[in-house]
Coordinates of C-alpha atoms and ligand atoms in Angstrom, one line a residue:
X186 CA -16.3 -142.4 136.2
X187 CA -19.4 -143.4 138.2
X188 CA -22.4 -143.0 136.5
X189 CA -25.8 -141.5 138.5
X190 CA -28.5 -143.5 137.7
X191 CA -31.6 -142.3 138.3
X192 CA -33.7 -145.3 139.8
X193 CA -37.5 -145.0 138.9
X194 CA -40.0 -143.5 141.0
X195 CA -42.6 -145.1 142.7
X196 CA -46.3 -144.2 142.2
X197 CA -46.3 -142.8 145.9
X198 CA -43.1 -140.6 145.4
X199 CA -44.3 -139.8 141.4
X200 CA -47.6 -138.9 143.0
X201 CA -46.0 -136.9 145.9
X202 CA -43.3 -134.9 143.5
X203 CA -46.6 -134.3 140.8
X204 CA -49.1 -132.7 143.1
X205 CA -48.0 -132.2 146.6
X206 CA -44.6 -130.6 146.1
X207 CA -46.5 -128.2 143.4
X208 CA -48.7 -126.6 146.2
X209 CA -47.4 -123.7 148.3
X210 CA -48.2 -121.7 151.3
X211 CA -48.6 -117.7 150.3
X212 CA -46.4 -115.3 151.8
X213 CA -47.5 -111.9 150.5
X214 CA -51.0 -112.6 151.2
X215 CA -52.8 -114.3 154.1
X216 CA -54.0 -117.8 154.4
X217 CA -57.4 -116.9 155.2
X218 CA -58.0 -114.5 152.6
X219 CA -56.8 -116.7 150.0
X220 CA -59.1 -119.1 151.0
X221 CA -61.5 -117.4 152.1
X222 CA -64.8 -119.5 152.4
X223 CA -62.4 -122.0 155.1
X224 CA -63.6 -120.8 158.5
X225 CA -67.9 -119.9 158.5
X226 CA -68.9 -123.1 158.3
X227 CA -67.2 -124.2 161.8
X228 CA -65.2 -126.9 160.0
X229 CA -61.6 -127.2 162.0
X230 CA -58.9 -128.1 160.0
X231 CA -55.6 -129.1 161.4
X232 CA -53.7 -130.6 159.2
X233 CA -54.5 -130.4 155.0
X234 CA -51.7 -133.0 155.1
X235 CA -53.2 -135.9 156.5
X236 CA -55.3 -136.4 154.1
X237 CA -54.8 -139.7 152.5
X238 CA -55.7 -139.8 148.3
X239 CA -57.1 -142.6 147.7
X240 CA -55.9 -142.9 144.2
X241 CA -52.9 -141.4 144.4
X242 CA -53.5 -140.4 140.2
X243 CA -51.4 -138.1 138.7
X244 CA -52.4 -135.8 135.9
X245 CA -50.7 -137.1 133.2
X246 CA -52.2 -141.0 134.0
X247 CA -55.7 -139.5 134.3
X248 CA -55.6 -137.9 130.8
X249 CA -54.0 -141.6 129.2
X250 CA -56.6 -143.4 131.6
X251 CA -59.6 -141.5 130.5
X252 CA -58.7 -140.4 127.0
X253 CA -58.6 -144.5 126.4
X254 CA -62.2 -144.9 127.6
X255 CA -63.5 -142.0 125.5
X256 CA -62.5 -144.0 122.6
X257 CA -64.2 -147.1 123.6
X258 CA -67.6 -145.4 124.5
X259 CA -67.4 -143.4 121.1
X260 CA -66.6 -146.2 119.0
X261 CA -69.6 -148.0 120.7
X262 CA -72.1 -144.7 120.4
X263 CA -70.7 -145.1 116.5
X264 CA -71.7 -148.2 115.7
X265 CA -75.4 -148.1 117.6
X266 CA -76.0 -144.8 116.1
X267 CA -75.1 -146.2 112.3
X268 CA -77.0 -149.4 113.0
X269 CA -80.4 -148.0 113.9
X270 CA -79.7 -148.8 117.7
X271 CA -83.0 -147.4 119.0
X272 CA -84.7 -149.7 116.6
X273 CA -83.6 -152.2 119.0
X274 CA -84.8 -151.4 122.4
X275 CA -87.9 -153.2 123.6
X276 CA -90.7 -150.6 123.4
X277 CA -91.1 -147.1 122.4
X278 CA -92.2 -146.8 125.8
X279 CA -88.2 -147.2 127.2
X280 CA -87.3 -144.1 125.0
X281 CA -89.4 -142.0 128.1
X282 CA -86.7 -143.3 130.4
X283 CA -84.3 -141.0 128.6
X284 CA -85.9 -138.1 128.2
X285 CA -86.3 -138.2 132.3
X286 CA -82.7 -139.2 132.6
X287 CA -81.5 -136.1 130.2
X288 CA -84.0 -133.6 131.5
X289 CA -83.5 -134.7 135.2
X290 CA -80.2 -136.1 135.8
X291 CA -77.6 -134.7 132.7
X292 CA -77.7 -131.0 134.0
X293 CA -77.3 -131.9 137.2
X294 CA -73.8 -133.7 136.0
X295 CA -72.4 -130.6 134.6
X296 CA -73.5 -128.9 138.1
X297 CA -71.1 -131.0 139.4
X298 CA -68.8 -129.8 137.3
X299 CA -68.9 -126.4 138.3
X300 CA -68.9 -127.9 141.6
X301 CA -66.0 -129.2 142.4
X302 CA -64.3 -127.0 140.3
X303 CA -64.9 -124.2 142.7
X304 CA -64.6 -126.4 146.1
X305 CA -60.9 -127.4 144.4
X306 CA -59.9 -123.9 144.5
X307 CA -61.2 -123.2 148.1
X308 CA -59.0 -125.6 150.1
X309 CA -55.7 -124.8 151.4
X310 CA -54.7 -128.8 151.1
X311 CA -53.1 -129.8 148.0
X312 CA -54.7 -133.4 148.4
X313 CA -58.6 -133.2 148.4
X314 CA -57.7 -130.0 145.5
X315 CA -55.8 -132.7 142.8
X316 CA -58.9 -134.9 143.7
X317 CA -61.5 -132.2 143.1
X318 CA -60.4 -130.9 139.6
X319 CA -59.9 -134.4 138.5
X320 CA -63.8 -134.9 139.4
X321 CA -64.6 -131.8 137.8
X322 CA -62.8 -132.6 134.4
X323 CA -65.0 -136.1 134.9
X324 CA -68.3 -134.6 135.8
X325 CA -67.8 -132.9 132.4
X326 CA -67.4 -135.8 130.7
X327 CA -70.2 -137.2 132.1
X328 CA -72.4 -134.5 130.8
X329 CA -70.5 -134.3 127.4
X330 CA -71.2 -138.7 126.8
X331 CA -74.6 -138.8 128.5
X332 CA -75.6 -135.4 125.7
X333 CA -73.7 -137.1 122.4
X334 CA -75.4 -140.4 123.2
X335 CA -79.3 -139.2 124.0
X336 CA -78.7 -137.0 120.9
X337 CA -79.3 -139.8 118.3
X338 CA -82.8 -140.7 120.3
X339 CA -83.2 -137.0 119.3
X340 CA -83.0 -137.2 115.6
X341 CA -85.8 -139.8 115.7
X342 CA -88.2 -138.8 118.7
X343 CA -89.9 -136.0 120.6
X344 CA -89.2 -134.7 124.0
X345 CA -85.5 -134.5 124.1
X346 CA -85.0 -131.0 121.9
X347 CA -85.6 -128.4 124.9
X348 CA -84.0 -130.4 127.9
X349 CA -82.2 -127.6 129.0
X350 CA -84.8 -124.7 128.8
X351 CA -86.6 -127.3 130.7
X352 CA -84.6 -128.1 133.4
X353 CA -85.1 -124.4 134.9
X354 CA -88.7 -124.4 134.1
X355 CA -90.9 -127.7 134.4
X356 CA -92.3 -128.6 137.6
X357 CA -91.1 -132.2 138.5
X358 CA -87.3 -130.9 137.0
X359 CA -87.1 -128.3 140.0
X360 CA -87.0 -131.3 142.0
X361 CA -83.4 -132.3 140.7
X362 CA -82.4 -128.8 139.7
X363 CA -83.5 -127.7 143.8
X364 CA -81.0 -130.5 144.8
X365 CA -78.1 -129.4 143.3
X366 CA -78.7 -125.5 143.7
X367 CA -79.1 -126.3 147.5
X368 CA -75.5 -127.7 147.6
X369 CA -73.7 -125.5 145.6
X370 CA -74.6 -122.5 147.1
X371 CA -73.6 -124.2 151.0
X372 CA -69.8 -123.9 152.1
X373 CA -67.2 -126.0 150.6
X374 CA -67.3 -128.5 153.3
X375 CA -70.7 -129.2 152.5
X376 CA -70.7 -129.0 149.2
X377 CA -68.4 -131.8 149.4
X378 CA -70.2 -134.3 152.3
X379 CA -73.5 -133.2 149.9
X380 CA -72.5 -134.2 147.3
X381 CA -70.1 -136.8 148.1
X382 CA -72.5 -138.7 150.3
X383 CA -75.5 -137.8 149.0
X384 CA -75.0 -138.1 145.3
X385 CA -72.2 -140.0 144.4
X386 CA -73.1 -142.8 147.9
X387 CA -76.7 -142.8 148.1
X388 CA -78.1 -141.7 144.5
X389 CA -75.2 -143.7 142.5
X390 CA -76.3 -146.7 143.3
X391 CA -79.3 -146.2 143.8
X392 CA -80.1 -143.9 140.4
X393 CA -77.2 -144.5 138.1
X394 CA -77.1 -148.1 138.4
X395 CA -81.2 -149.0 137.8
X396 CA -80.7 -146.5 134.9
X397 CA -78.1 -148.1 133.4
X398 CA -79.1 -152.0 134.3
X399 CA -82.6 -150.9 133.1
X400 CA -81.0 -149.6 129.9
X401 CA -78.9 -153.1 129.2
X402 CA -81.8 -154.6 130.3
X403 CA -84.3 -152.8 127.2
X404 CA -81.4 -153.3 124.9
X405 CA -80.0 -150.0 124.6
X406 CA -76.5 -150.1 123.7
X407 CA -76.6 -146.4 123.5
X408 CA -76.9 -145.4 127.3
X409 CA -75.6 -148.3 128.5
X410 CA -71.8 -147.6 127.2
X411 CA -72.1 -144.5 128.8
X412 CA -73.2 -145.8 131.7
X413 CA -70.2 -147.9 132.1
X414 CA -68.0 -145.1 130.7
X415 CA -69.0 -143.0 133.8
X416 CA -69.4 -145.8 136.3
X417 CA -65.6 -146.5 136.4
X418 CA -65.3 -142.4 137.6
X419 CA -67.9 -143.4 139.9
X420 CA -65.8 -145.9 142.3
X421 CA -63.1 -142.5 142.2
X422 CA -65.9 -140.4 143.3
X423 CA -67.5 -142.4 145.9
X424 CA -64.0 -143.3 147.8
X425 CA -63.3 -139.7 147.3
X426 CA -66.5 -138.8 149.0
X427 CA -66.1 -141.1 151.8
X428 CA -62.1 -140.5 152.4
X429 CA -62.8 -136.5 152.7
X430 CA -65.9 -137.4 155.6
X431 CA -63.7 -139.2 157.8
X432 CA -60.6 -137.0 157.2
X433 CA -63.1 -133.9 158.8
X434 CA -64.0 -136.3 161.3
X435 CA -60.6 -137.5 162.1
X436 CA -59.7 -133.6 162.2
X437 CA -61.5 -132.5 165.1
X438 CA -63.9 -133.5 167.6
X439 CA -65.9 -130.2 167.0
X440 CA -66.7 -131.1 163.2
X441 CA -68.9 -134.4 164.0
X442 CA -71.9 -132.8 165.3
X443 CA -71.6 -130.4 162.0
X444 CA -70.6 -133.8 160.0
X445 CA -74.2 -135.5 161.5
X446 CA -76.5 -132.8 160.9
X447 CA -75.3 -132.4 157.2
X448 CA -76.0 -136.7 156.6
X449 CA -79.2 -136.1 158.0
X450 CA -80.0 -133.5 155.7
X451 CA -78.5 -134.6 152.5
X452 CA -79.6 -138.1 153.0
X453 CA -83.0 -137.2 152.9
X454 CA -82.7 -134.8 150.5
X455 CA -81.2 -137.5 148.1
X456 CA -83.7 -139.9 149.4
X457 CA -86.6 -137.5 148.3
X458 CA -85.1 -137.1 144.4
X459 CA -85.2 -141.5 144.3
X460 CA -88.5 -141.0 144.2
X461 CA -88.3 -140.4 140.4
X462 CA -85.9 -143.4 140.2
X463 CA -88.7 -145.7 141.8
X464 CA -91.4 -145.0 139.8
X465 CA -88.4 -145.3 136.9
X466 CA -88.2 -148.7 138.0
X467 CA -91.3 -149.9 138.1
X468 CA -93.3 -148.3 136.1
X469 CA -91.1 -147.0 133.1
X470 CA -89.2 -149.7 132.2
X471 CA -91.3 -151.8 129.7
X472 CA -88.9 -155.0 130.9
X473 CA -87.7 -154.7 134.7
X474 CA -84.5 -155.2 136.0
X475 CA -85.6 -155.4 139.9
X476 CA -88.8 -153.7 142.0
X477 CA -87.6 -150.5 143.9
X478 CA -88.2 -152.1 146.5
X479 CA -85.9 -154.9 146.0
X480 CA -83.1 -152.4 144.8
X481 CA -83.9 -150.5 148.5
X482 CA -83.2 -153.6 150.0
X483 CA -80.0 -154.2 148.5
X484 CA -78.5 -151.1 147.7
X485 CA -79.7 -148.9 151.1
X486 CA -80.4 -151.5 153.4
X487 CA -77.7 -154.1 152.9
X488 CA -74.8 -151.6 151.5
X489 CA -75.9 -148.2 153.1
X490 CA -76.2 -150.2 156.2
X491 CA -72.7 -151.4 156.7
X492 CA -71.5 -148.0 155.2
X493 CA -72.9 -147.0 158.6
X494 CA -71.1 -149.4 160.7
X495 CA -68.1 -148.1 159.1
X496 CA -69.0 -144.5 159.9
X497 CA -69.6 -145.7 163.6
X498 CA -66.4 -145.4 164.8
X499 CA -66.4 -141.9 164.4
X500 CA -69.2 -141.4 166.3
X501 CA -71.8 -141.0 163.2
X502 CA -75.0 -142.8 163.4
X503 CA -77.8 -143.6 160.6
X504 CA -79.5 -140.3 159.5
X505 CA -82.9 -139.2 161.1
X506 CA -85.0 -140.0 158.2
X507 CA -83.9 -143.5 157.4
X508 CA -86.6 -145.7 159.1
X509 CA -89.2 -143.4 157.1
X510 CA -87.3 -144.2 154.1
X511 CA -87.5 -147.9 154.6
X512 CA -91.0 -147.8 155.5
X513 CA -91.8 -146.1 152.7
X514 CA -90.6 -148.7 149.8
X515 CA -94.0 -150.4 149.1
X516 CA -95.5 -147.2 148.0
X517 CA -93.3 -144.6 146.6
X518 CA -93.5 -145.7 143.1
X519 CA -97.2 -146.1 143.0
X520 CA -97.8 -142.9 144.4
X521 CA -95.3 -141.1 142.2
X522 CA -96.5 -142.8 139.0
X523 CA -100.1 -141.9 139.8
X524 CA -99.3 -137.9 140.0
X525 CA -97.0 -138.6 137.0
X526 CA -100.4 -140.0 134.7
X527 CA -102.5 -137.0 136.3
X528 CA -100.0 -134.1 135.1
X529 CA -99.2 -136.2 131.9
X530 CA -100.0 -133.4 130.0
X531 CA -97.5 -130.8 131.6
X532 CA -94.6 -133.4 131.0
X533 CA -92.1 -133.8 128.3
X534 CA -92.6 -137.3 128.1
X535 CA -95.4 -139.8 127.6
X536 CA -97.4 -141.3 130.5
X537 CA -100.0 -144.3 130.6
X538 CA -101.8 -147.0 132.8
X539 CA -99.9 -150.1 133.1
X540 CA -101.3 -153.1 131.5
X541 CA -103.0 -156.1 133.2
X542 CA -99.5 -157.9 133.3
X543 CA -97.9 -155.2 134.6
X544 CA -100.0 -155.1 137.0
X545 CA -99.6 -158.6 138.0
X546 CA -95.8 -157.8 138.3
X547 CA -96.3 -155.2 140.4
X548 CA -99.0 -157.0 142.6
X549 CA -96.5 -159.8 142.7
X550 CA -93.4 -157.9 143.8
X551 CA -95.6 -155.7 146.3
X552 CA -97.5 -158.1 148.5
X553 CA -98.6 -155.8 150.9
X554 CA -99.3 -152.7 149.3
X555 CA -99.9 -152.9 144.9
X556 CA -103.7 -155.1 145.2
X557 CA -105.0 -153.4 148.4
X558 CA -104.1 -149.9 147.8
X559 CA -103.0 -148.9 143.7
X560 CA -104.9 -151.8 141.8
X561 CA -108.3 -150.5 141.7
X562 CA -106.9 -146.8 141.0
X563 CA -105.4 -148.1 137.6
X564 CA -108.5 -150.0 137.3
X565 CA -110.8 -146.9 137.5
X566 CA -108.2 -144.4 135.0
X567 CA -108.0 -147.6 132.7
X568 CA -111.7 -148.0 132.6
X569 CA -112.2 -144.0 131.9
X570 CA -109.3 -144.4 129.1
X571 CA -111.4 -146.9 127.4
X572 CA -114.1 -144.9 127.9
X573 CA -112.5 -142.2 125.8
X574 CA -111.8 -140.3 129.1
X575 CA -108.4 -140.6 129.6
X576 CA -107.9 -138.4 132.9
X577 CA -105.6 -135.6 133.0
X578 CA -105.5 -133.2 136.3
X579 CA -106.8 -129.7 135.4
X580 CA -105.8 -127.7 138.9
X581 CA -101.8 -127.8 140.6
X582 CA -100.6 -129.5 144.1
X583 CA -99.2 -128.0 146.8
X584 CA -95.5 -128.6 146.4
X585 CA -93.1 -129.0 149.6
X586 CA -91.1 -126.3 150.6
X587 CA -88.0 -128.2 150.5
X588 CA -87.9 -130.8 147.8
X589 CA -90.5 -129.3 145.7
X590 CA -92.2 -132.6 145.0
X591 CA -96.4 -132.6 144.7
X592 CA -97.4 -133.3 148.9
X593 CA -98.6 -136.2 148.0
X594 CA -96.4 -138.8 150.0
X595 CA -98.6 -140.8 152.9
X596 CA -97.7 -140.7 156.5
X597 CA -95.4 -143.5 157.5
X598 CA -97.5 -146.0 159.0
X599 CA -100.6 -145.0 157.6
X600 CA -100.7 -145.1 153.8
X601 CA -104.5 -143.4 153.1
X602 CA -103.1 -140.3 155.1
X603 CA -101.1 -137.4 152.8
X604 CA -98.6 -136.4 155.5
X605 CA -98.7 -132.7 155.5
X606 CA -96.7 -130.2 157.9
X607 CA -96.3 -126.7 158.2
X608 CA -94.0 -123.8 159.5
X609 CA -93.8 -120.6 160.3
X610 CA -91.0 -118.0 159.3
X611 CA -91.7 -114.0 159.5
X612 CA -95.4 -114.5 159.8
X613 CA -95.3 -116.4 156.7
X614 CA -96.9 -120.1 156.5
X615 CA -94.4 -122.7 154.6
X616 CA -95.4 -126.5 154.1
X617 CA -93.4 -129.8 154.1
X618 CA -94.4 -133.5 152.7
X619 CA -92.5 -135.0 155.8
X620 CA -90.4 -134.7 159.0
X621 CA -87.4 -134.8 157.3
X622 CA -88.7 -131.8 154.8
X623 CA -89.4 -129.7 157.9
X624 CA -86.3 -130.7 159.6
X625 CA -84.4 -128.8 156.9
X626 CA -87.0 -126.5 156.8
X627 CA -86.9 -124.9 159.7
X628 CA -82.8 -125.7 159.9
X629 CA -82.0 -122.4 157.4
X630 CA -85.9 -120.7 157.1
X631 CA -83.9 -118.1 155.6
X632 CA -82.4 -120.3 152.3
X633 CA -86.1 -122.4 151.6
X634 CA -88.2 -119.3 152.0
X635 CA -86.7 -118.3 148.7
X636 CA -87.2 -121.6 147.1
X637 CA -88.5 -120.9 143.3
X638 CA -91.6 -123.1 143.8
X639 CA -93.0 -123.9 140.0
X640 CA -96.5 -124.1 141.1
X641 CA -96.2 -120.6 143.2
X642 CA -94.7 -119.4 140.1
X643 CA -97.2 -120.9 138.1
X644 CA -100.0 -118.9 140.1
X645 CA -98.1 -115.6 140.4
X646 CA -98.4 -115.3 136.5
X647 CA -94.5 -115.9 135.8
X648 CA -94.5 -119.0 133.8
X649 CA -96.7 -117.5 130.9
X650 CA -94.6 -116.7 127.3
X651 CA -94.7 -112.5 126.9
X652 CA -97.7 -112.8 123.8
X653 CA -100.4 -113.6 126.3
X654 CA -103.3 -112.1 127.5
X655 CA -104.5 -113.6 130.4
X656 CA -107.7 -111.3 130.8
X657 CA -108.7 -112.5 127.5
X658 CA -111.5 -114.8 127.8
X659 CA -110.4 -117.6 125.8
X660 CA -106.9 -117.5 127.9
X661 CA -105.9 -121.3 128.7
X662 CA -103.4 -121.0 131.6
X663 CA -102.6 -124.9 131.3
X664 CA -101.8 -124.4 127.7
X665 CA -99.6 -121.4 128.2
X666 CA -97.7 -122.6 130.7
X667 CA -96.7 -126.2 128.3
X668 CA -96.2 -123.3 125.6
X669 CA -93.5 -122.2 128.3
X670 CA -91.9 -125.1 129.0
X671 CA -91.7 -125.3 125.3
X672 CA -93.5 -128.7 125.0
X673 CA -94.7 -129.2 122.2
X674 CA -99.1 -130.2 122.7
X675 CA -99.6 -133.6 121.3
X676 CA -96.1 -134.6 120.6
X677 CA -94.2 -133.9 123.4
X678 CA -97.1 -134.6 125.9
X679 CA -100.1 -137.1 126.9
X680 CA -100.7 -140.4 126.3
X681 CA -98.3 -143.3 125.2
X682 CA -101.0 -144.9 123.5
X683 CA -101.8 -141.8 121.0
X684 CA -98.2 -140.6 120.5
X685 CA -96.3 -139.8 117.2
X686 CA -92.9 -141.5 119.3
X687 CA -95.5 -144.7 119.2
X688 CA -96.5 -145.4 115.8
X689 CA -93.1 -144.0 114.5
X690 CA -91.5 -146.8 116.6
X691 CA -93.9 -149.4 115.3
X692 CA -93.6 -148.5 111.5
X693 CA -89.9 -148.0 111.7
X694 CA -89.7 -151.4 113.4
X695 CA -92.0 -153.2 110.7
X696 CA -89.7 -151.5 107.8
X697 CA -86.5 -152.7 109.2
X698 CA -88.0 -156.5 110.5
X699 CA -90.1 -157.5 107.3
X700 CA -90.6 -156.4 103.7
Ligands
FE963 FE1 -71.0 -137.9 137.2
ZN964 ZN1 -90.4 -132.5 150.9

């Protein structure tokens, strides 16, 4: 008798028999109303089929794959957290880095999440879905390793206990949180060039990477074993990102024009939430990996350049806002920083000056910009800070309408001019920091005219806790809005130089380095 051996599959055909062949079309009900969000965008889709997976992963591999990296990263979070770890960074002054990161940038991960878990079950194609829920199952992760690490800094410093209250509260954290809302309440095809582009191209490299170099760089072992841990999803996410762009471009001649106008957008929308990465960078980081400026260079100028000249071919051209983005390298972190020391007390992190060698860092790396136009402002606050009047700002800025950051970005070819602009909607006046702001703006009036804008909030008499009085004459509004954020005065708040995270750090150190 002949016997029927079964010869062993190949990835492709393991792949195709795994995921492909699982998916259906409906019968009983229609197409469109089983996927219903396909259609308002103006997408065309042809053919779900010709979409190309990049990885070609199935299920079972990804589970091995990543169950094998959970153990690394956790065996490594183990050992840092029973060795005193944070003992071993450079400077309390690093630990601030993490509290941005957590507050900022950990919520925003689990967004994801939910993300791409809905976009997964919105399209028809049984391709981009097996690459959406295996990003969503990683954007969890993410969230999961980046809380379980920064949880050890928590047992040991303040500023990291309320980072989720926060995120839906404090003014600078609507920045982030304003990103993410904005995409996952657009159509699935945008969610997905958003994101995809925008977050996992542009901001990956350009905010995960300086993060996690900065966090080698300070020696913490902590976030940088995450950061590796997630980085290796990353490289998925980004081909991802990039393979689902030129499949809609590749799908009709109809969807580039759509394609373009979303690039513009969300590259300056991801441009806009850097700015917290540049003054990260140079400011932050008590031993420097690179300038922002130099990481612009490399990372947007060099890479995001020839991921243009691939896009070319399809008829995509750089977005609108990217020669305002390169001109504006030699400032952004200097003029970030400096509304960062002024509102130092409505942060939950520390804030200070940078010292006389920073300073010659920064005058060194920035040439043309750090002596001429930000030296003798650090001068003058140092100067009052010696004088026992360390300056914090007592009124609140003008935010943009779209990115909610302070207006306090210069015009691009004239750095002593705040670049202001304004539009009208139903008789109602709305402002922008920049073109690109405006472009948006005035794009969907009807989405940013219902932005949550902290410092309108703020002024409306919404971000008070329910005990106050404000008609009370002793009422201190500043005071009751920190209470609201639930920083903590004194701890969570002001100065490096006179915080509890400081001389904790110092005695700590001291204990475990000398008897
Ligand atoms: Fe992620
Ligand atoms: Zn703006």
């Amino acid at each position: 008798m002949d016997m029927k051996v079964n010869k062993k599959l190949s990835l492709k055909e393991r792949y195709a028999l795994m995921t492909r062949d699982l998916a259906w079309t409906p019968t009983y009900q229609a197409v469109n109303d089983v996927f219903p969000y396909m259609e308002y965008e103006g997408i065309k889709i042809h053919d779900w089929d010709k979409f190309e997976d990049p990885f070609r992963m199935t299920m079972d591999s990804y589970w091995k794959y990543q169950a094998e990296k959970e153990r690394k990263l956790y065996a490594i979070m183990d050992a840092f957290t029973q060795n005193n770890g944070h003992l071993g960074v450079t400077d309390a002054r690093y630990i601030n880095t993490l509290k941005l990161f957590l507050t900022g940038v950990s919520p925003l991960e689990y967004m994801a999440h939910r993300g791409f878990a809905h976009v997964g079950r919105q399209y028809p194609g049984a391709g981009p879905r097996v690459a959406c829920l295996m990003q969503s199952l990683d954007e969890i992760r993410h969230f999961q390793t980046q809380v379980h690490s920064l949880s050890n800094y928590n047992k040991h410093y303040n500023g990291f206990q309320n980072w989720r209250h926060q995120h839906d509260r404090v003014w600078f954290l609507s920045v982030p949180k304003s990103f993410f809302d904005d995409a996952v309440s657009a159509g699935p095809f945008e969610f997905i060039v958003a994101i995809g582009f925008a977050f996992e191209y542009v901001l990956t490299n350009l905010l995960f990477v300086p993060f996690i170099s900065g966090a080698a760089y300070n020696g913490d072992m902590g976030a940088m074993a995450f950061g590796f841990s997630a980085q290796s999803d990353e490289s998925r996410h980004m081909t991802l990102g990039l393979e689902i762009i030129k499949f809609i471009l590749e799908q009709d001649p109809d969807n580039l024009p759509i394609v373009q106008a979303w690039l513009d957008k969300w590259f300056w929308r991801g441009f806009r939430v850097l700015t917290l990465v540049a003054m990260m960078m140079d400011y932050m980081l008590p031993k420097r990996v690179m300038s922002w400026k130099e990481a612009w260079e490399i990372y947007a100028e060099q890479n995001g350049g020839a991921l243009f000249k691939d896009l070319a071919r399809y008829g995509i051209r750089p977005p609108k806002g990217w020669e305002e983005a390169c001109k504006s390298k030699d400032h952004l972190s200097h003029q970030a920083w400096n509304v960062f020391y002024n509102y130092g007390a409505a942060a939950p992190f520390h804030t200070w000056a940078p010292s006389e060698k920073d300073m010659e860092w920064l005058a060194a790396k920035y040439p043309d910009s750090f002596d001429k136009y930000y030296r003798p402002l650090w001068e003058h606050y140092t100067k009052e800070q010696a004088d026992g009047k360390r300056f914090y700002n007592g009124t609140l800025p003008m935010l943009c309408q779209v990115c909610q950051i302070p207006m306090f970005f210069t015009e691009p070819d004239d750095p002593t001019k705040i670049s202001y602009r304004e539009s009208e909607y139903k008789g109602m006046k709305y402002h922008c920091c920049s073109d690109g702001c405006k472009d948006i703006f005035d794009h969907e009036p009807a989405k940013y005219s219902q932005s949550w804008l902290p410092v309108h909030q703020i002024y409306q008499g919404n971000c008070f806790p329910e005990d106050v009085d404000p008609t009370s004459p002793d009422f201190n509004p500043l005071a009751e809005v920190v209470r609201w954020y639930n920083i903590e005065w004194g701890r969570d708040n002001l100065d490096f130089a006179d915080s509890e995270d400081k001389k904790n750090f110092e005695a700590w150190r001291n204990q475990a380095t000398s008897n």
